[in-house]
C-alpha positions as a printed Julia matrix, in Angstrom:
133×3 Matrix{Float64}:
  79.67   86.79  86.22
  81.05   89.71  84.29
  83.69   91.8   85.98
  84.63   95.38  85.21
  87.74   97.03  86.59
  87.8   100.83  86.51
  91.32  102.22  86.92
  92.35  105.85  87.26
  94.71  108.13  89.14
  93.86  108.97  92.75
  91.6   112.0   92.99
  90.37  111.78  89.38
  86.85  110.73  90.45
  84.61  113.11  92.39
  82.76  111.93  95.49
  79.87  109.65  94.57
  81.15  108.98  91.05
  82.14  105.39  91.81
  78.65  104.42  92.92
  77.06  106.24  89.99
  79.42  104.59  87.51
  79.01  101.13  89.06
  75.23  101.5   88.79
  75.45  102.53  85.13
  77.88   99.73  84.22
  75.57   97.24  85.93
  72.44   98.59  84.22
  74.01   98.68  80.75
  75.6    95.23  80.97
  72.43   93.63  82.35
  70.29   95.23  79.65
  72.51   94.4   76.68
  73.62   90.91  77.75
  70.27   89.91  79.28
  71.55   88.91  82.72
  70.31   89.83  86.2
  72.03   92.94  87.63
  73.22   90.87  90.6
  75.6    89.03  88.24
  77.62   92.17  87.43
  80.8    92.91  89.43
  82.5    96.33  89.36
  85.85   97.04  91.03
  87.69  100.37  91.29
  91.44  100.76  91.41
  92.92  104.19  92.08
  96.66  104.4   91.53
  99.05  107.09  92.77
  99.16  110.0   90.31
 102.79  109.22  89.47
 101.74  105.71  88.38
  99.39  106.63  85.51
 100.78  107.8   82.17
  99.35  108.54  78.75
 101.74  109.01  75.85
 104.68  108.87  78.24
 103.36  111.76  80.33
 101.5   111.75  83.66
  97.78  111.54  82.99
  94.39  110.84  84.5
  92.49  108.65  82.05
  89.65  106.39  83.09
  90.43  102.85  81.95
  87.55  100.37  82.02
  88.37   96.75  81.38
  85.58   94.22  81.23
  85.33   90.46  80.95
  82.25   88.49  79.94
  81.47   85.04  78.65
  82.14   84.44  74.96
  79.09   83.99  72.76
  77.42   87.39  72.83
  76.85   88.89  69.34
  79.67   91.22  68.28
  77.32   94.12  67.52
  76.01   93.94  71.1
  79.56   93.87  72.48
  80.44   96.96  70.44
  77.23   98.68  71.61
  78.13   97.73  75.19
  81.57   99.38  74.92
  80.11  102.53  73.32
  77.38  102.86  75.95
  79.83  102.26  78.79
  82.13  104.99  77.45
  79.29  107.51  77.18
  77.93  106.59  80.62
  81.39  106.85  82.2
  81.8   110.37  80.85
  78.29  111.38  81.88
  78.57  110.04  85.44
  82.17  111.07  86.2
  82.55  114.28  84.23
  85.72  112.9   82.62
  85.74  113.83  78.92
  85.11  110.83  76.69
  88.44  111.39  74.87
  90.14  110.43  78.18
  88.15  107.19  78.6
  89.21  103.8   77.25
  86.83  100.84  77.39
  88.12   97.39  76.48
  85.93   94.3   76.66
  87.35   90.81  76.54
  85.73   87.42  76.56
  86.59   83.79  76.99
  84.56   80.58  77.14
  82.2    80.34  80.11
  83.92   77.09  81.1
  87.09   79.14  81.76
  85.53   80.76  84.82
  84.13   79.57  88.14
  81.86   81.54  90.45
  80.44   80.27  93.74
  82.2    76.97  93.09
  80.39   76.41  89.77
  81.55   76.63  86.18
  79.72   79.52  84.56
  76.88   78.76  82.14
  77.01   79.55  78.44
  75.16   82.73  77.46
  71.43   81.96  77.38
  71.74   79.11  79.91
  71.51   81.28  83.05
  68.08   80.0   84.14
  69.33   76.43  84.32
  72.39   77.61  86.23
  70.2    79.53  88.68
  68.1    76.45  89.37
  71.26   74.44  89.96
  72.53   77.22  92.29
  69.27   77.17  94.3
  69.36   73.38  94.78
């Protein structure tokens, strides 16, 4: 259900960092939002170095954009962003001052996965049963 896109300049992530970061994003999201890890999608996009700028100058930030269903408590969403930022720095070695995490949400009914409208937060068990039918 949730999707995270991690964008950076080519070569900014060391070998193995993508898998480590994807695992941490999955673990943190599943723990805070109470969903099975299998629901979490993580995608990496590495752009040419001359395509990433910070303050008008070439840069190599790590930009993490996430989408989840609306309805999670705001304090948990803030905790999610903070934990993702710390985990991204820890797993990639990129200093946290070069990491930006932005989470967005919209109503569950605005998204479809596996041909089904997503359930509201807290309704996942009913959705799973419907998926298994």
